[in-house]
Amino acid sequence: PNPSRATTEGLTPDGIAPAGWGDAFQLRSDLPAARYWRTHNDHGINITNCADFELHAHVDGVRAMGMVLNNCQRGVVYGTVRRTLADGLHGHNGTSRCRIHVDADTTGDDGIALISKAGEPEMLDNILDVTSIGSLARGVTVSGAQNTTVLRADARDAWMEGVLILAEALEGANTLYTRVVSAFAVGCARNPDAAAAGTCGIRIGYPNSGARELYTEIESARAINNL
């Protein structure tokens, strides 16, 4: 049965994954007796094939991604992610109709990422209300996701773009429509080669000429002190 609610509280004394701890927790709908499953993939929390769930999580110090949403439907995710070696939160493989309220800090790759790959089911109708601070890649990335609503994308001190919306993912999945209610980038594009690569605080564009047309509705976007 699909869990209606899950939380990391009680897994450790403060509900936070210990820094450097190799094991993680995996939430799966096909495990009838347990909501959490220990795994060695080094992600903080990996939610796979789940629907109609609510997750409250705090992840600190993991060797891969902080939170992974893999083929999830109609979920709500609240929490914080700190000190990861990969993305803070990564949604992919058909994850749809989810609401994501996550703050990411000091991530080794993108802070928040919805990225489809070729051959995966499309991601549809997700809603982002997120922040990213100190990402070593991009603050917030939407690439290969349809009908995404960005209620708030607040990116600070990202090494590359603060907010990036691409019409096509690197492996061929397309983004057709994105609604941006509020995007804010400050102190981003710190990579010294950023200007030569076309990197900026907020970027909406096409990685190659084969992408389908991108429709983006922007209500508010501000970029301050980005290189």
mmCIF file of C-alpha atoms in Angstrom:
data_model
loop_
_atom_site.group_PDB
_atom_site.id
_atom_site.type_symbol
_atom_site.label_atom_id
_atom_site.label_comp_id
_atom_site.label_asym_id
_atom_site.label_seq_id
_atom_site.Cartn_x
_atom_site.Cartn_y
_atom_site.Cartn_z
ATOM 1 C CA PRO A 1 0.000 0.000 0.000
ATOM 2 C CA ASN A 2 1.134 3.530 -0.679
ATOM 3 C CA PRO A 3 1.988 5.436 2.503
ATOM 4 C CA SER A 4 -0.142 8.488 3.175
ATOM 5 C CA ARG A 5 2.486 10.139 5.331
ATOM 6 C CA ALA A 6 6.134 9.551 6.077
ATOM 7 C CA THR A 7 8.664 11.417 8.146
ATOM 8 C CA THR A 8 12.318 11.087 9.066
ATOM 9 C CA GLU A 9 11.568 12.061 12.654
ATOM 10 C CA GLY A 10 12.713 9.344 15.029
ATOM 11 C CA LEU A 11 15.201 7.758 12.634
ATOM 12 C CA THR A 12 17.986 9.512 14.518
ATOM 13 C CA PRO A 13 17.690 11.552 17.722
ATOM 14 C CA ASP A 14 17.196 14.798 15.822
ATOM 15 C CA GLY A 15 15.670 13.407 12.630
ATOM 16 C CA ILE A 16 18.711 14.410 10.572
ATOM 17 C CA ALA A 17 20.887 11.972 8.654
ATOM 18 C CA PRO A 18 24.343 11.964 10.278
ATOM 19 C CA ALA A 19 27.122 13.561 8.251
ATOM 20 C CA GLY A 20 29.171 11.034 6.300
ATOM 21 C CA TRP A 21 26.781 8.170 6.998
ATOM 22 C CA GLY A 22 26.881 5.816 4.031
ATOM 23 C CA ASP A 23 23.467 4.205 4.500
ATOM 24 C CA ALA A 24 20.306 6.046 3.534
ATOM 25 C CA PHE A 25 16.561 5.545 3.597
ATOM 26 C CA GLN A 26 14.414 4.464 0.713
ATOM 27 C CA LEU A 27 10.651 4.893 0.711
ATOM 28 C CA ARG A 28 8.893 2.436 -1.585
ATOM 29 C CA SER A 29 5.271 1.575 -2.231
ATOM 30 C CA ASP A 30 5.991 -2.113 -2.786
ATOM 31 C CA LEU A 31 7.173 -2.812 0.771
ATOM 32 C CA PRO A 32 4.004 -3.648 2.731
ATOM 33 C CA ALA A 33 5.547 -3.786 6.190
ATOM 34 C CA ALA A 34 8.083 -0.961 6.239
ATOM 35 C CA ARG A 35 8.072 2.647 5.176
ATOM 36 C CA TYR A 36 11.839 2.934 5.218
ATOM 37 C CA TRP A 37 14.381 0.643 3.673
ATOM 38 C CA ARG A 38 18.099 0.887 4.261
ATOM 39 C CA THR A 39 20.105 1.079 1.083
ATOM 40 C CA HIS A 40 23.713 1.645 0.106
ATOM 41 C CA ASN A 41 23.169 4.082 -2.742
ATOM 42 C CA ASP A 42 24.388 6.933 -0.520
ATOM 43 C CA HIS A 43 21.397 9.170 -1.315
ATOM 44 C CA GLY A 44 19.819 10.730 1.732
ATOM 45 C CA ILE A 45 16.221 9.722 0.940
ATOM 46 C CA ASN A 46 15.168 7.888 -2.215
ATOM 47 C CA ILE A 47 11.408 7.848 -2.874
ATOM 48 C CA THR A 48 10.566 5.361 -5.623
ATOM 49 C CA ASN A 49 7.235 4.469 -7.272
ATOM 50 C CA CYS A 50 5.128 6.141 -4.584
ATOM 51 C CA ALA A 51 1.850 8.031 -4.846
ATOM 52 C CA ASP A 52 -0.285 10.185 -2.529
ATOM 53 C CA PHE A 53 2.375 10.708 0.120
ATOM 54 C CA GLU A 54 3.620 13.535 2.303
ATOM 55 C CA LEU A 55 7.252 13.649 3.366
ATOM 56 C CA HIS A 56 8.855 15.877 6.010
ATOM 57 C CA ALA A 57 12.616 15.403 5.876
ATOM 58 C CA HIS A 58 15.916 16.981 6.908
ATOM 59 C CA VAL A 59 19.058 15.620 5.291
ATOM 60 C CA ASP A 60 22.553 16.748 6.243
ATOM 61 C CA GLY A 61 25.817 15.343 4.907
ATOM 62 C CA VAL A 62 25.409 12.593 2.282
ATOM 63 C CA ARG A 63 27.740 11.325 -0.431
ATOM 64 C CA ALA A 64 25.270 11.570 -3.319
ATOM 65 C CA MET A 65 21.842 13.295 -3.669
ATOM 66 C CA GLY A 66 19.955 14.531 -0.651
ATOM 67 C CA MET A 67 16.438 13.594 -1.833
ATOM 68 C CA VAL A 68 15.426 11.660 -4.941
ATOM 69 C CA LEU A 69 11.890 11.542 -6.377
ATOM 70 C CA ASN A 70 11.780 8.622 -8.815
ATOM 71 C CA ASN A 71 8.440 8.089 -10.597
ATOM 72 C CA CYS A 72 6.423 9.686 -7.797
ATOM 73 C CA GLN A 73 2.844 10.892 -8.163
ATOM 74 C CA ARG A 74 0.843 13.451 -6.168
ATOM 75 C CA GLY A 75 3.383 13.791 -3.377
ATOM 76 C CA VAL A 76 4.148 16.731 -1.115
ATOM 77 C CA VAL A 77 7.720 17.171 0.107
ATOM 78 C CA TYR A 78 8.810 19.564 2.848
ATOM 79 C CA GLY A 79 12.290 19.885 4.234
ATOM 80 C CA THR A 80 15.903 20.963 4.078
ATOM 81 C CA VAL A 81 18.984 19.484 2.454
ATOM 82 C CA ARG A 82 22.551 20.440 3.399
ATOM 83 C CA ARG A 83 26.050 19.334 2.430
ATOM 84 C CA THR A 84 25.539 16.879 -0.399
ATOM 85 C CA LEU A 85 28.039 15.770 -3.036
ATOM 86 C CA ALA A 86 25.366 15.739 -5.764
ATOM 87 C CA ASP A 87 21.943 17.419 -6.234
ATOM 88 C CA GLY A 88 20.110 18.559 -3.148
ATOM 89 C CA LEU A 89 16.765 17.360 -4.515
ATOM 90 C CA HIS A 90 16.481 15.502 -7.824
ATOM 91 C CA GLY A 91 13.171 14.627 -9.511
ATOM 92 C CA HIS A 92 13.063 12.402 -12.607
ATOM 93 C CA ASN A 93 11.500 9.410 -14.371
ATOM 94 C CA GLY A 94 7.897 10.558 -14.644
ATOM 95 C CA THR A 95 7.584 12.278 -11.265
ATOM 96 C CA SER A 96 4.373 14.294 -11.650
ATOM 97 C CA ARG A 97 1.843 16.422 -9.777
ATOM 98 C CA CYS A 98 4.142 16.830 -6.811
ATOM 99 C CA ARG A 99 4.558 19.919 -4.642
ATOM 100 C CA ILE A 100 8.133 20.511 -3.529
ATOM 101 C CA HIS A 101 8.910 22.884 -0.649
ATOM 102 C CA VAL A 102 12.630 22.334 -0.032
ATOM 103 C CA ASP A 103 15.559 24.546 0.968
ATOM 104 C CA ALA A 104 18.983 23.364 -0.250
ATOM 105 C CA ASP A 105 22.307 24.614 1.125
ATOM 106 C CA THR A 106 25.870 23.741 0.044
ATOM 107 C CA THR A 107 25.212 21.113 -2.622
ATOM 108 C CA GLY A 108 27.848 19.525 -4.841
ATOM 109 C CA ASP A 109 25.641 19.710 -7.926
ATOM 110 C CA ASP A 110 22.312 21.495 -8.560
ATOM 111 C CA GLY A 111 20.449 22.614 -5.466
ATOM 112 C CA ILE A 112 17.013 21.647 -6.857
ATOM 113 C CA ALA A 113 16.649 19.778 -10.157
ATOM 114 C CA LEU A 114 13.779 18.412 -12.235
ATOM 115 C CA ILE A 115 15.594 16.697 -15.091
ATOM 116 C CA SER A 116 14.255 14.073 -17.488
ATOM 117 C CA LYS A 117 16.368 11.779 -19.597
ATOM 118 C CA ALA A 118 15.585 10.316 -22.990
ATOM 119 C CA GLY A 119 13.344 7.280 -22.710
ATOM 120 C CA GLU A 120 11.920 8.214 -19.310
ATOM 121 C CA PRO A 121 8.220 9.063 -18.797
ATOM 122 C CA GLU A 122 7.507 12.784 -18.941
ATOM 123 C CA MET A 123 7.266 14.767 -15.736
ATOM 124 C CA LEU A 124 4.025 16.751 -15.571
ATOM 125 C CA ASP A 125 2.415 19.466 -13.455
ATOM 126 C CA ASN A 126 4.960 19.776 -10.649
ATOM 127 C CA ILE A 127 5.062 22.835 -8.371
ATOM 128 C CA LEU A 128 8.295 24.235 -6.921
ATOM 129 C CA ASP A 129 8.627 26.523 -3.900
ATOM 130 C CA VAL A 130 12.351 26.252 -3.245
ATOM 131 C CA THR A 131 15.593 27.965 -2.304
ATOM 132 C CA SER A 132 19.203 27.099 -3.029
ATOM 133 C CA ILE A 133 22.316 28.574 -1.406
ATOM 134 C CA GLY A 134 25.898 27.785 -2.316
ATOM 135 C CA SER A 135 25.351 25.254 -5.096
ATOM 136 C CA LEU A 136 28.464 24.108 -6.941
ATOM 137 C CA ALA A 137 26.404 23.901 -10.133
ATOM 138 C CA ARG A 138 23.008 25.570 -10.678
ATOM 139 C CA GLY A 139 20.641 26.722 -7.995
ATOM 140 C CA VAL A 140 17.353 25.550 -9.555
ATOM 141 C CA THR A 141 17.109 23.597 -12.826
ATOM 142 C CA VAL A 142 14.009 22.615 -14.810
ATOM 143 C CA SER A 143 14.909 20.618 -17.899
ATOM 144 C CA GLY A 144 12.670 18.113 -19.619
ATOM 145 C CA ALA A 145 9.578 18.718 -17.432
ATOM 146 C CA GLN A 146 6.156 19.752 -18.722
ATOM 147 C CA ASN A 147 3.793 22.322 -17.212
ATOM 148 C CA THR A 148 5.978 23.157 -14.251
ATOM 149 C CA THR A 149 4.914 25.992 -11.945
ATOM 150 C CA VAL A 150 7.749 27.755 -10.147
ATOM 151 C CA LEU A 151 6.017 29.544 -7.295
ATOM 152 C CA ARG A 152 9.379 30.615 -5.885
ATOM 153 C CA ALA A 153 12.940 29.893 -6.948
ATOM 154 C CA ASP A 154 15.365 31.808 -4.736
ATOM 155 C CA ALA A 155 18.988 31.081 -5.682
ATOM 156 C CA ARG A 156 22.053 32.575 -4.045
ATOM 157 C CA ASP A 157 25.775 32.059 -4.623
ATOM 158 C CA ALA A 158 25.475 29.324 -7.251
ATOM 159 C CA TRP A 159 28.646 28.482 -9.174
ATOM 160 C CA MET A 160 26.692 28.490 -12.448
ATOM 161 C CA GLU A 161 23.160 29.744 -13.220
ATOM 162 C CA GLY A 162 20.954 30.643 -10.302
ATOM 163 C CA VAL A 163 17.789 29.552 -12.140
ATOM 164 C CA LEU A 164 17.967 27.552 -15.373
ATOM 165 C CA ILE A 165 14.986 26.530 -17.528
ATOM 166 C CA LEU A 166 15.931 24.630 -20.656
ATOM 167 C CA ALA A 167 13.679 23.731 -23.559
ATOM 168 C CA GLU A 168 15.354 20.357 -23.808
ATOM 169 C CA ALA A 169 17.340 18.182 -21.451
ATOM 170 C CA LEU A 170 20.797 17.104 -22.532
ATOM 171 C CA GLU A 171 19.507 13.665 -23.476
ATOM 172 C CA GLY A 172 16.482 14.725 -25.481
ATOM 173 C CA ALA A 173 13.491 15.149 -23.148
ATOM 174 C CA ASN A 174 11.550 18.358 -23.793
ATOM 175 C CA THR A 175 10.174 21.165 -21.653
ATOM 176 C CA LEU A 176 7.072 22.688 -23.259
ATOM 177 C CA TYR A 177 5.583 25.106 -20.744
ATOM 178 C CA THR A 178 6.845 26.624 -17.513
ATOM 179 C CA ARG A 179 5.143 29.254 -15.374
ATOM 180 C CA VAL A 180 7.502 31.279 -13.210
ATOM 181 C CA VAL A 181 5.703 33.228 -10.486
ATOM 182 C CA SER A 182 8.890 34.381 -8.770
ATOM 183 C CA ALA A 183 12.556 33.824 -9.603
ATOM 184 C CA PHE A 184 15.385 35.554 -7.775
ATOM 185 C CA ALA A 185 19.127 35.089 -8.275
ATOM 186 C CA VAL A 186 21.844 36.944 -6.400
ATOM 187 C CA GLY A 187 25.592 36.360 -6.447
ATOM 188 C CA CYS A 188 25.344 33.493 -8.945
ATOM 189 C CA ALA A 189 27.415 32.517 -12.001
ATOM 190 C CA ARG A 190 30.584 32.690 -9.888
ATOM 191 C CA ASN A 191 32.475 30.355 -12.232
ATOM 192 C CA PRO A 192 35.234 32.499 -13.816
ATOM 193 C CA ASP A 193 34.390 30.961 -17.201
ATOM 194 C CA ALA A 194 30.675 31.690 -16.763
ATOM 195 C CA ALA A 195 30.516 34.689 -19.085
ATOM 196 C CA ALA A 196 32.220 32.841 -21.928
ATOM 197 C CA ALA A 197 29.787 29.936 -21.518
ATOM 198 C CA GLY A 198 26.739 32.206 -21.554
ATOM 199 C CA THR A 199 26.013 31.544 -17.894
ATOM 200 C CA CYS A 200 24.052 34.190 -16.008
ATOM 201 C CA GLY A 201 21.818 34.634 -12.995
ATOM 202 C CA ILE A 202 18.543 33.526 -14.636
ATOM 203 C CA ARG A 203 18.698 31.705 -17.953
ATOM 204 C CA ILE A 204 15.852 30.468 -20.128
ATOM 205 C CA GLY A 205 16.878 28.942 -23.408
ATOM 206 C CA TYR A 206 17.753 26.115 -25.729
ATOM 207 C CA PRO A 207 20.781 23.832 -25.437
ATOM 208 C CA ASN A 208 20.660 22.844 -29.110
ATOM 209 C CA SER A 209 18.786 23.594 -32.307
ATOM 210 C CA GLY A 210 16.698 20.416 -32.200
ATOM 211 C CA ALA A 211 14.579 21.390 -29.190
ATOM 212 C CA ARG A 212 10.860 21.945 -29.514
ATOM 213 C CA GLU A 213 9.526 25.411 -28.840
ATOM 214 C CA LEU A 214 9.615 26.548 -25.215
ATOM 215 C CA TYR A 215 6.767 28.575 -23.694
ATOM 216 C CA THR A 216 7.628 30.361 -20.481
ATOM 217 C CA GLU A 217 5.311 32.695 -18.591
ATOM 218 C CA ILE A 218 7.201 34.928 -16.169
ATOM 219 C CA GLU A 219 5.465 37.075 -13.573
ATOM 220 C CA SER A 220 8.529 38.200 -11.604
ATOM 221 C CA ALA A 221 12.250 37.659 -12.151
ATOM 222 C CA ARG A 222 15.173 39.532 -10.576
ATOM 223 C CA ALA A 223 18.885 38.946 -10.951
ATOM 224 C CA ILE A 224 21.329 40.938 -8.799
ATOM 225 C CA ASN A 225 25.147 40.937 -8.616
ATOM 226 C CA ASN A 226 25.594 37.900 -10.845
ATOM 227 C CA LEU A 227 28.828 37.656 -12.833
#
